PDB file of C-alpha atoms in Angstrom:
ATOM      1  CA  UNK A 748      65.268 241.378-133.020  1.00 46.00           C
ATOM      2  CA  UNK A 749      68.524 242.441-133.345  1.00 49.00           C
ATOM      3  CA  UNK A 750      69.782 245.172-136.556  1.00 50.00           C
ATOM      4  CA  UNK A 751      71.385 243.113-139.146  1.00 47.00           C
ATOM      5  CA  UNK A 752      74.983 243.140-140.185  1.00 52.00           C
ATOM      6  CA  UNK A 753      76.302 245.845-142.462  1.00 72.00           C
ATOM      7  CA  UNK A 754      79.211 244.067-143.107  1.00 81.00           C
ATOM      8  CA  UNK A 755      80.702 240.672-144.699  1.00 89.00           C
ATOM      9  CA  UNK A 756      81.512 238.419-142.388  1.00 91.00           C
ATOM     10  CA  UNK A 757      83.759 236.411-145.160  1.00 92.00           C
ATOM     11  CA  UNK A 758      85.578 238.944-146.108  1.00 94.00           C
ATOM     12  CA  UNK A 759      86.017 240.840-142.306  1.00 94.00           C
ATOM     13  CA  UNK A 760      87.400 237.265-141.703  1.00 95.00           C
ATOM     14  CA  UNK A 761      89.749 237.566-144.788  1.00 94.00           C
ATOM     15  CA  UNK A 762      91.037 240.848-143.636  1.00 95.00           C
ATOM     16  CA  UNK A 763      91.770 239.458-140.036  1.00 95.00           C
ATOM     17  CA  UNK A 764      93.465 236.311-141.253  1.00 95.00           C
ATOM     18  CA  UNK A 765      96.093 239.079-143.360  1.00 93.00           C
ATOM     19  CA  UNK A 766      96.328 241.209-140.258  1.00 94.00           C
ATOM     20  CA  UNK A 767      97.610 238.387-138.392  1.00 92.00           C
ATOM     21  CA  UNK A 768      99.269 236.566-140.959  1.00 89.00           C
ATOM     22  CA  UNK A 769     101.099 240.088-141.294  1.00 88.00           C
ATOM     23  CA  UNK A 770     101.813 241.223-137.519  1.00 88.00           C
ATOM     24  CA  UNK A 771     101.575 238.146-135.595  1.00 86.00           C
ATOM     25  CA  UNK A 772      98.769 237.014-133.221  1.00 88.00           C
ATOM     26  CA  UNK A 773      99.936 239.393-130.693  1.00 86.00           C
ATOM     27  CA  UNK A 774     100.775 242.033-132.548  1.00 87.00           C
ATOM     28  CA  UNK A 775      97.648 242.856-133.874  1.00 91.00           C
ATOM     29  CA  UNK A 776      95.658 244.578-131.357  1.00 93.00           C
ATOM     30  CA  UNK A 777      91.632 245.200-131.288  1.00 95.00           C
ATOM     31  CA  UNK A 778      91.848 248.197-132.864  1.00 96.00           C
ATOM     32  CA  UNK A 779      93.650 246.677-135.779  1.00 96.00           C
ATOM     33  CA  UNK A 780      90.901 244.243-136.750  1.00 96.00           C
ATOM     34  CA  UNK A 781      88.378 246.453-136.009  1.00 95.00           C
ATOM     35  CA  UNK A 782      90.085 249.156-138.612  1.00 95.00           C
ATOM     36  CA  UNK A 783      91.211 246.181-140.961  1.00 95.00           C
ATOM     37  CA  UNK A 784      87.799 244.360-140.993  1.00 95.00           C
ATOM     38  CA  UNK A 785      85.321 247.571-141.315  1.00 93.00           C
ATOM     39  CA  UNK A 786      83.668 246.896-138.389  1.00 94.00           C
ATOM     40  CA  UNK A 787      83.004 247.693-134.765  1.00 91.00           C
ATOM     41  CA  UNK A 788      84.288 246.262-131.188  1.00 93.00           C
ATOM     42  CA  UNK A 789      80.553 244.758-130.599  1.00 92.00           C
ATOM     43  CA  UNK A 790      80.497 243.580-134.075  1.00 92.00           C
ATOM     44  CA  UNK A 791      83.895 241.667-133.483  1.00 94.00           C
ATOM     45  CA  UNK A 792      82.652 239.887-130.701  1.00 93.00           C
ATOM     46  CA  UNK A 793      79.417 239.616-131.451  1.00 93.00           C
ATOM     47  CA  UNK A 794      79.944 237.646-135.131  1.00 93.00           C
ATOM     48  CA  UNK A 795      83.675 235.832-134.169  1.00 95.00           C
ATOM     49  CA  UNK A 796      84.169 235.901-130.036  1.00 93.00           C
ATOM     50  CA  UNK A 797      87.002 237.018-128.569  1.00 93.00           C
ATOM     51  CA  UNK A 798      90.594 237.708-130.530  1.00 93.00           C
ATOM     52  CA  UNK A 799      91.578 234.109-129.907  1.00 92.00           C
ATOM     53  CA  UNK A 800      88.331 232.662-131.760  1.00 94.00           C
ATOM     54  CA  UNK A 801      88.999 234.796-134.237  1.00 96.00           C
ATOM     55  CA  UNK A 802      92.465 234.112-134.849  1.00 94.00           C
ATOM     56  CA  UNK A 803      91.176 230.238-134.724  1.00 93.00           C
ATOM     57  CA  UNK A 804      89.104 230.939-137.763  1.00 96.00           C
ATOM     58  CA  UNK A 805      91.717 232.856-139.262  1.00 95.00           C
ATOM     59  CA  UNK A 806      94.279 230.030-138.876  1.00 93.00           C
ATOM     60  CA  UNK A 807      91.564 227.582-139.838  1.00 94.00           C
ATOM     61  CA  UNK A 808      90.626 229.631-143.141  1.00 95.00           C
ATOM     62  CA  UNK A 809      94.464 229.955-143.841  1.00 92.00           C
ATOM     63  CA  UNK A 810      95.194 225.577-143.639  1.00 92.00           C
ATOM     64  CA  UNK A 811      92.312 225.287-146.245  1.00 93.00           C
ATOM     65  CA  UNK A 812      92.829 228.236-148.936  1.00 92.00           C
ATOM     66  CA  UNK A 813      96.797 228.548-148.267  1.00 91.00           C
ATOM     67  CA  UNK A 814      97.902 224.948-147.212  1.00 92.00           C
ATOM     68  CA  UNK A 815      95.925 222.827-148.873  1.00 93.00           C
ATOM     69  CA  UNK A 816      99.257 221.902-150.686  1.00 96.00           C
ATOM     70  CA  UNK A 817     100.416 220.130-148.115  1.00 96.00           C
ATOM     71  CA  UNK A 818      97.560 217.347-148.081  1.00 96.00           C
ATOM     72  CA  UNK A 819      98.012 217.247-152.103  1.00 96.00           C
ATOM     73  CA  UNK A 820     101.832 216.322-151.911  1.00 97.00           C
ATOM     74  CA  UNK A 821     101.582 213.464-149.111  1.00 98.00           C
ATOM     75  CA  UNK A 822      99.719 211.863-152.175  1.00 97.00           C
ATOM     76  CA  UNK A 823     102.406 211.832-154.245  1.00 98.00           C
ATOM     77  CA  UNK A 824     103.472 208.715-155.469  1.00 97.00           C
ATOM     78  CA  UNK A 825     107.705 208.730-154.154  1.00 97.00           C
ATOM     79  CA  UNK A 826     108.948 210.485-150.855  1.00 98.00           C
ATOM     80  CA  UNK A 827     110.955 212.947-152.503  1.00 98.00           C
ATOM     81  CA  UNK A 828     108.633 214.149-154.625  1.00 98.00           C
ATOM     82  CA  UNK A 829     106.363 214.667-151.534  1.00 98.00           C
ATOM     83  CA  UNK A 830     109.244 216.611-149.067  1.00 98.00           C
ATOM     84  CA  UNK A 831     109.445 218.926-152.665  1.00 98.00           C
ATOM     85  CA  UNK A 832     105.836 219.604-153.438  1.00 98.00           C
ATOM     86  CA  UNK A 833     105.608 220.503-149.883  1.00 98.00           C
ATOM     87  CA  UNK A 834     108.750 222.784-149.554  1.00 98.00           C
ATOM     88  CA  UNK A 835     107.606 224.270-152.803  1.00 97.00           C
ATOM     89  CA  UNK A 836     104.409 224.319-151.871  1.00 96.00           C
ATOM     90  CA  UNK A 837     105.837 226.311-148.408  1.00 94.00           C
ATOM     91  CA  UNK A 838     107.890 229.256-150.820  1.00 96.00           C
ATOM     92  CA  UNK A 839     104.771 229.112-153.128  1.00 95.00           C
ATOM     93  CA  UNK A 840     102.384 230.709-150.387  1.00 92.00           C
ATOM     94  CA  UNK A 841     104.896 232.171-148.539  1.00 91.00           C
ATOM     95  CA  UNK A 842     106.256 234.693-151.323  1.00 92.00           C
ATOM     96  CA  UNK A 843     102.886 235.568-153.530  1.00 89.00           C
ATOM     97  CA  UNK A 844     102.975 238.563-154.197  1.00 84.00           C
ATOM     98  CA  UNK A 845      99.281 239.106-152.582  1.00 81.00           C
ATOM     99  CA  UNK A 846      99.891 237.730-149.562  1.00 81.00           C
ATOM    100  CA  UNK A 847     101.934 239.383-146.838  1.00 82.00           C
ATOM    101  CA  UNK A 848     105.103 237.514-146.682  1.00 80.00           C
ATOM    102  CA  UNK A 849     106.116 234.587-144.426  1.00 82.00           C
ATOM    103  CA  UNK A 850     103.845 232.039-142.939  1.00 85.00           C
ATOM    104  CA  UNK A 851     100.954 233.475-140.652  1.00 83.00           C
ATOM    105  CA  UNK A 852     101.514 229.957-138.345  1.00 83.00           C
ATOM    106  CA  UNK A 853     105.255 231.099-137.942  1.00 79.00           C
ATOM    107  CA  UNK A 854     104.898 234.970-137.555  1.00 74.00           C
ATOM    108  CA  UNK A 855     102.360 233.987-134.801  1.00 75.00           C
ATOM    109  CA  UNK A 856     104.589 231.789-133.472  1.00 69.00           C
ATOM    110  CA  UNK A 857     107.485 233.881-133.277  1.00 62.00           C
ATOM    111  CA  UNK A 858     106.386 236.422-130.610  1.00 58.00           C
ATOM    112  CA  UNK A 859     103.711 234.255-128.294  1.00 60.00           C
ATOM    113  CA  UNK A 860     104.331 235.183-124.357  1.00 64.00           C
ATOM    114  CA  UNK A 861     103.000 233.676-121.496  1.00 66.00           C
ATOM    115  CA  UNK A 862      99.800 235.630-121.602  1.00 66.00           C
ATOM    116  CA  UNK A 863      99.350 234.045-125.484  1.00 70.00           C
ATOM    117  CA  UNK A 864      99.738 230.773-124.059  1.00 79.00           C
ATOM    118  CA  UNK A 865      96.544 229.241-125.331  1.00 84.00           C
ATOM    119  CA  UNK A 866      97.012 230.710-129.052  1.00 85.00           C
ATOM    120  CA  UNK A 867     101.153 228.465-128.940  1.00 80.00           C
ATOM    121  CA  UNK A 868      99.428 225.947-128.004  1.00 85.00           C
ATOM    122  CA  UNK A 869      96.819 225.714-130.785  1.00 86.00           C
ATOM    123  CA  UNK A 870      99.783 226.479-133.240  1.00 85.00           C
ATOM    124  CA  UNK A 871     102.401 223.931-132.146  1.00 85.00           C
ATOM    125  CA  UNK A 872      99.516 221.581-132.496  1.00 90.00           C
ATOM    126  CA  UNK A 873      98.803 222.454-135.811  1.00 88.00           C
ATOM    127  CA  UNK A 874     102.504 221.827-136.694  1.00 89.00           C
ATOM    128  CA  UNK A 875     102.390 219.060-134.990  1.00 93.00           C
ATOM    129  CA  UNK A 876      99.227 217.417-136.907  1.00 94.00           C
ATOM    130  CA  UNK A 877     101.468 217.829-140.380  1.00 95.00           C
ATOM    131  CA  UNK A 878     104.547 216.865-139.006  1.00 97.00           C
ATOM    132  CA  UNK A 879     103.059 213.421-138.124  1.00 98.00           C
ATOM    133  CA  UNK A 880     101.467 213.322-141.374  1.00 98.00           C
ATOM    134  CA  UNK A 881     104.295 213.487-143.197  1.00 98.00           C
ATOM    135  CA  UNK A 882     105.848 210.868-140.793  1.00 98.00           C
ATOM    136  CA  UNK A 883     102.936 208.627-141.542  1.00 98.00           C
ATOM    137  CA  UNK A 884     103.734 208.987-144.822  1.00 98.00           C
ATOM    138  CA  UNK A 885     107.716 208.928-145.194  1.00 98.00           C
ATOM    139  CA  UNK A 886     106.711 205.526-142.910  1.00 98.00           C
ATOM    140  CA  UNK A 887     105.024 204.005-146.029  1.00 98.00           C
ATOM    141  CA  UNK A 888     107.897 205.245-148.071  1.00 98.00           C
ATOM    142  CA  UNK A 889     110.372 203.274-145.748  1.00 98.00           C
ATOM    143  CA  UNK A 890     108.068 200.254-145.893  1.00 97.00           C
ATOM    144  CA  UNK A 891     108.006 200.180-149.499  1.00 97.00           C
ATOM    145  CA  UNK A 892     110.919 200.574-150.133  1.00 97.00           C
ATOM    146  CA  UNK A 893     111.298 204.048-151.145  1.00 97.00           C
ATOM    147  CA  UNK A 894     113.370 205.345-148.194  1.00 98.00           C
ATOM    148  CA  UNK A 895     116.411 203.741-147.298  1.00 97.00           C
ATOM    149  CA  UNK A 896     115.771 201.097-144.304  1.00 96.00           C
ATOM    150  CA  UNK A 897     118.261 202.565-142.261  1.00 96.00           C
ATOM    151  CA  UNK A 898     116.188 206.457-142.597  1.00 97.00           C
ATOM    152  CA  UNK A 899     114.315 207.577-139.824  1.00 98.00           C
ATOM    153  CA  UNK A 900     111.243 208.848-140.743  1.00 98.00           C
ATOM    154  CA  UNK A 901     110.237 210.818-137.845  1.00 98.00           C
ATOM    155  CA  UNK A 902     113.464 212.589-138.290  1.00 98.00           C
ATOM    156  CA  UNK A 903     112.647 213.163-142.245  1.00 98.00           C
ATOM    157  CA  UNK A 904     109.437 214.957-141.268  1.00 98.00           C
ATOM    158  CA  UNK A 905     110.482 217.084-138.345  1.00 97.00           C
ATOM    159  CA  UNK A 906     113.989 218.238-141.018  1.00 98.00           C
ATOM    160  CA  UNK A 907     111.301 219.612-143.856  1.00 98.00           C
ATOM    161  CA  UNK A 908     109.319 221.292-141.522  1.00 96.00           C
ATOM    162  CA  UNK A 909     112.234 223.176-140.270  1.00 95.00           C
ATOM    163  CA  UNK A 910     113.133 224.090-143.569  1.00 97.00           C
ATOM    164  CA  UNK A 911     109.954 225.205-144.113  1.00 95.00           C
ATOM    165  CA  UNK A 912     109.924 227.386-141.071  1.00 92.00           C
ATOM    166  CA  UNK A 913     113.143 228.288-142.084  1.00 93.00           C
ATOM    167  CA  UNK A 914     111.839 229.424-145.632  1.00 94.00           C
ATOM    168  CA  UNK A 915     108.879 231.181-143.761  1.00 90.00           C
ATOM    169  CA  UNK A 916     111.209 233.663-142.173  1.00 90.00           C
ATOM    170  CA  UNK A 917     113.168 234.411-145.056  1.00 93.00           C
ATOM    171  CA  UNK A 918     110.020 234.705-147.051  1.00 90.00           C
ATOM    172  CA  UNK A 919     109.296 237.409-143.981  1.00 87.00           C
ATOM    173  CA  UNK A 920     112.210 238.907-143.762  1.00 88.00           C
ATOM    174  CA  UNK A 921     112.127 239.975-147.734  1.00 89.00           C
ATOM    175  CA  UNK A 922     113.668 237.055-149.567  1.00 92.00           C
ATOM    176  CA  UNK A 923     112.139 236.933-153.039  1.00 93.00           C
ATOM    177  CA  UNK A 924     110.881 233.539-154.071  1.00 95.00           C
ATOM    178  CA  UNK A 925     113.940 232.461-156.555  1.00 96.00           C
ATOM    179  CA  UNK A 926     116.388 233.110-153.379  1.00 96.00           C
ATOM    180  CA  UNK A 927     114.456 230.582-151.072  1.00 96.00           C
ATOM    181  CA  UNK A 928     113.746 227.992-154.161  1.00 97.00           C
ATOM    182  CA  UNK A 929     117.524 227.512-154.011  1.00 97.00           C
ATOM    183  CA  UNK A 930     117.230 227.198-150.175  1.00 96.00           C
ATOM    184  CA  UNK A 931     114.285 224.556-151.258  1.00 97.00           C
ATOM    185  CA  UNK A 932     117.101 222.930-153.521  1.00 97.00           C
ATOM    186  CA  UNK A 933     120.407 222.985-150.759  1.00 97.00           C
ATOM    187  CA  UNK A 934     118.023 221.092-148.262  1.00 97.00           C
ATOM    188  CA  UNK A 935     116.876 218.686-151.036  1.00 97.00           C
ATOM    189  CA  UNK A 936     120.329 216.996-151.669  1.00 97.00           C
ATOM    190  CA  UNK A 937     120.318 216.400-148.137  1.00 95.00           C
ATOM    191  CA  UNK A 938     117.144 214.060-148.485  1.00 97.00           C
ATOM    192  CA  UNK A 939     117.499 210.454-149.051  1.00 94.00           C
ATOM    193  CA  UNK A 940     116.582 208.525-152.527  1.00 76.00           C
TER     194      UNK A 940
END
């Protein structure tokens, strides 16, 4: 029977999911987590895998305490308020003060080579989940009578989750959260309704 663990689990998993929210997927080496999280090389792969499970569980922990917005708003009751709540919702996580800046599915993102292939893949598929969400739901809009007939709601979704890219790298980069609200607002009076 094997010692048992000295450490957290939840909150080595919390530390990860900041480590790579802060320095990207690849940029956060072994050593990193193993410093970050408190623990050692055998305990890394022995509770969470490899550093692509891990970062799986990360990204999974960070949709359901940091994004959970984003399912909240596609309830809203009129398509504008729902491309708002969500690009407020965006600058909201993005620029807390106790979170490191930016959005960890972006700073991944930014700086995936070829031999990160598998971890692009599993974020452009998350993107691509709420993307069509929000297309299934600017769709109802359209239907209803919400959206102008001639709107294209594909093209509605795939414009606010540039922008909220967009904010994610400003948020990053050291833009404070009143300076990419009025980014939030600029890319509003380009929405329709």
């Amino acid at each position: 029977m094997g010692r048992p663990r000295e450490f957290d689990a939840d909150d080595a998993l919390q530390a990860a999911l900041e480590l790579f929210w802060r320095k990207g997927y690849e940029g956060t080496s072994i050593t990193d987590l193993t410093d970050g999280m408190g623990i050692t090389k055998p305990s890394l792969y022995g509770t969470f895998g490899n550093k692509e499970e891990l970062f799986r569980m990360a990204l999974q922990r960070y949709e359901q305490n940091y994004m959970a917005f984003f399912w909240s708003a596609l309830e809203q009751p009129d398509a504008r308020t729902v491309a708002f709540d969500i690009l407020r919702g965006f600058v909201n996580a993005q620029t807390e003060e106790c979170n490191p800046g930016g959005c960890l599915v972006v700073n991944a993102a930014r700086a995936c080579s070829d031999a990160a292939l598998e971890i692009h893949k599993t974020i452009v598929e998350r993107i691509q989940v709420g993307q069509k969400a929000l297309a299934r739901r600017f769709e109802r809009a359209k239907r209803e009578g919400d959206l102008p007939a001639d709107s294209n709601p594909e093209d509605l979704a795939r414009f606010i989750m540039t922008v909220a890219q967009g904010t994610a790298v400003q948020a990053s980069s050291g833009a404070g959260r009143d300076e990419v609200y009025r980014l939030v607002d600029i890319a509003m009076k380009s929405f329709p309704g």
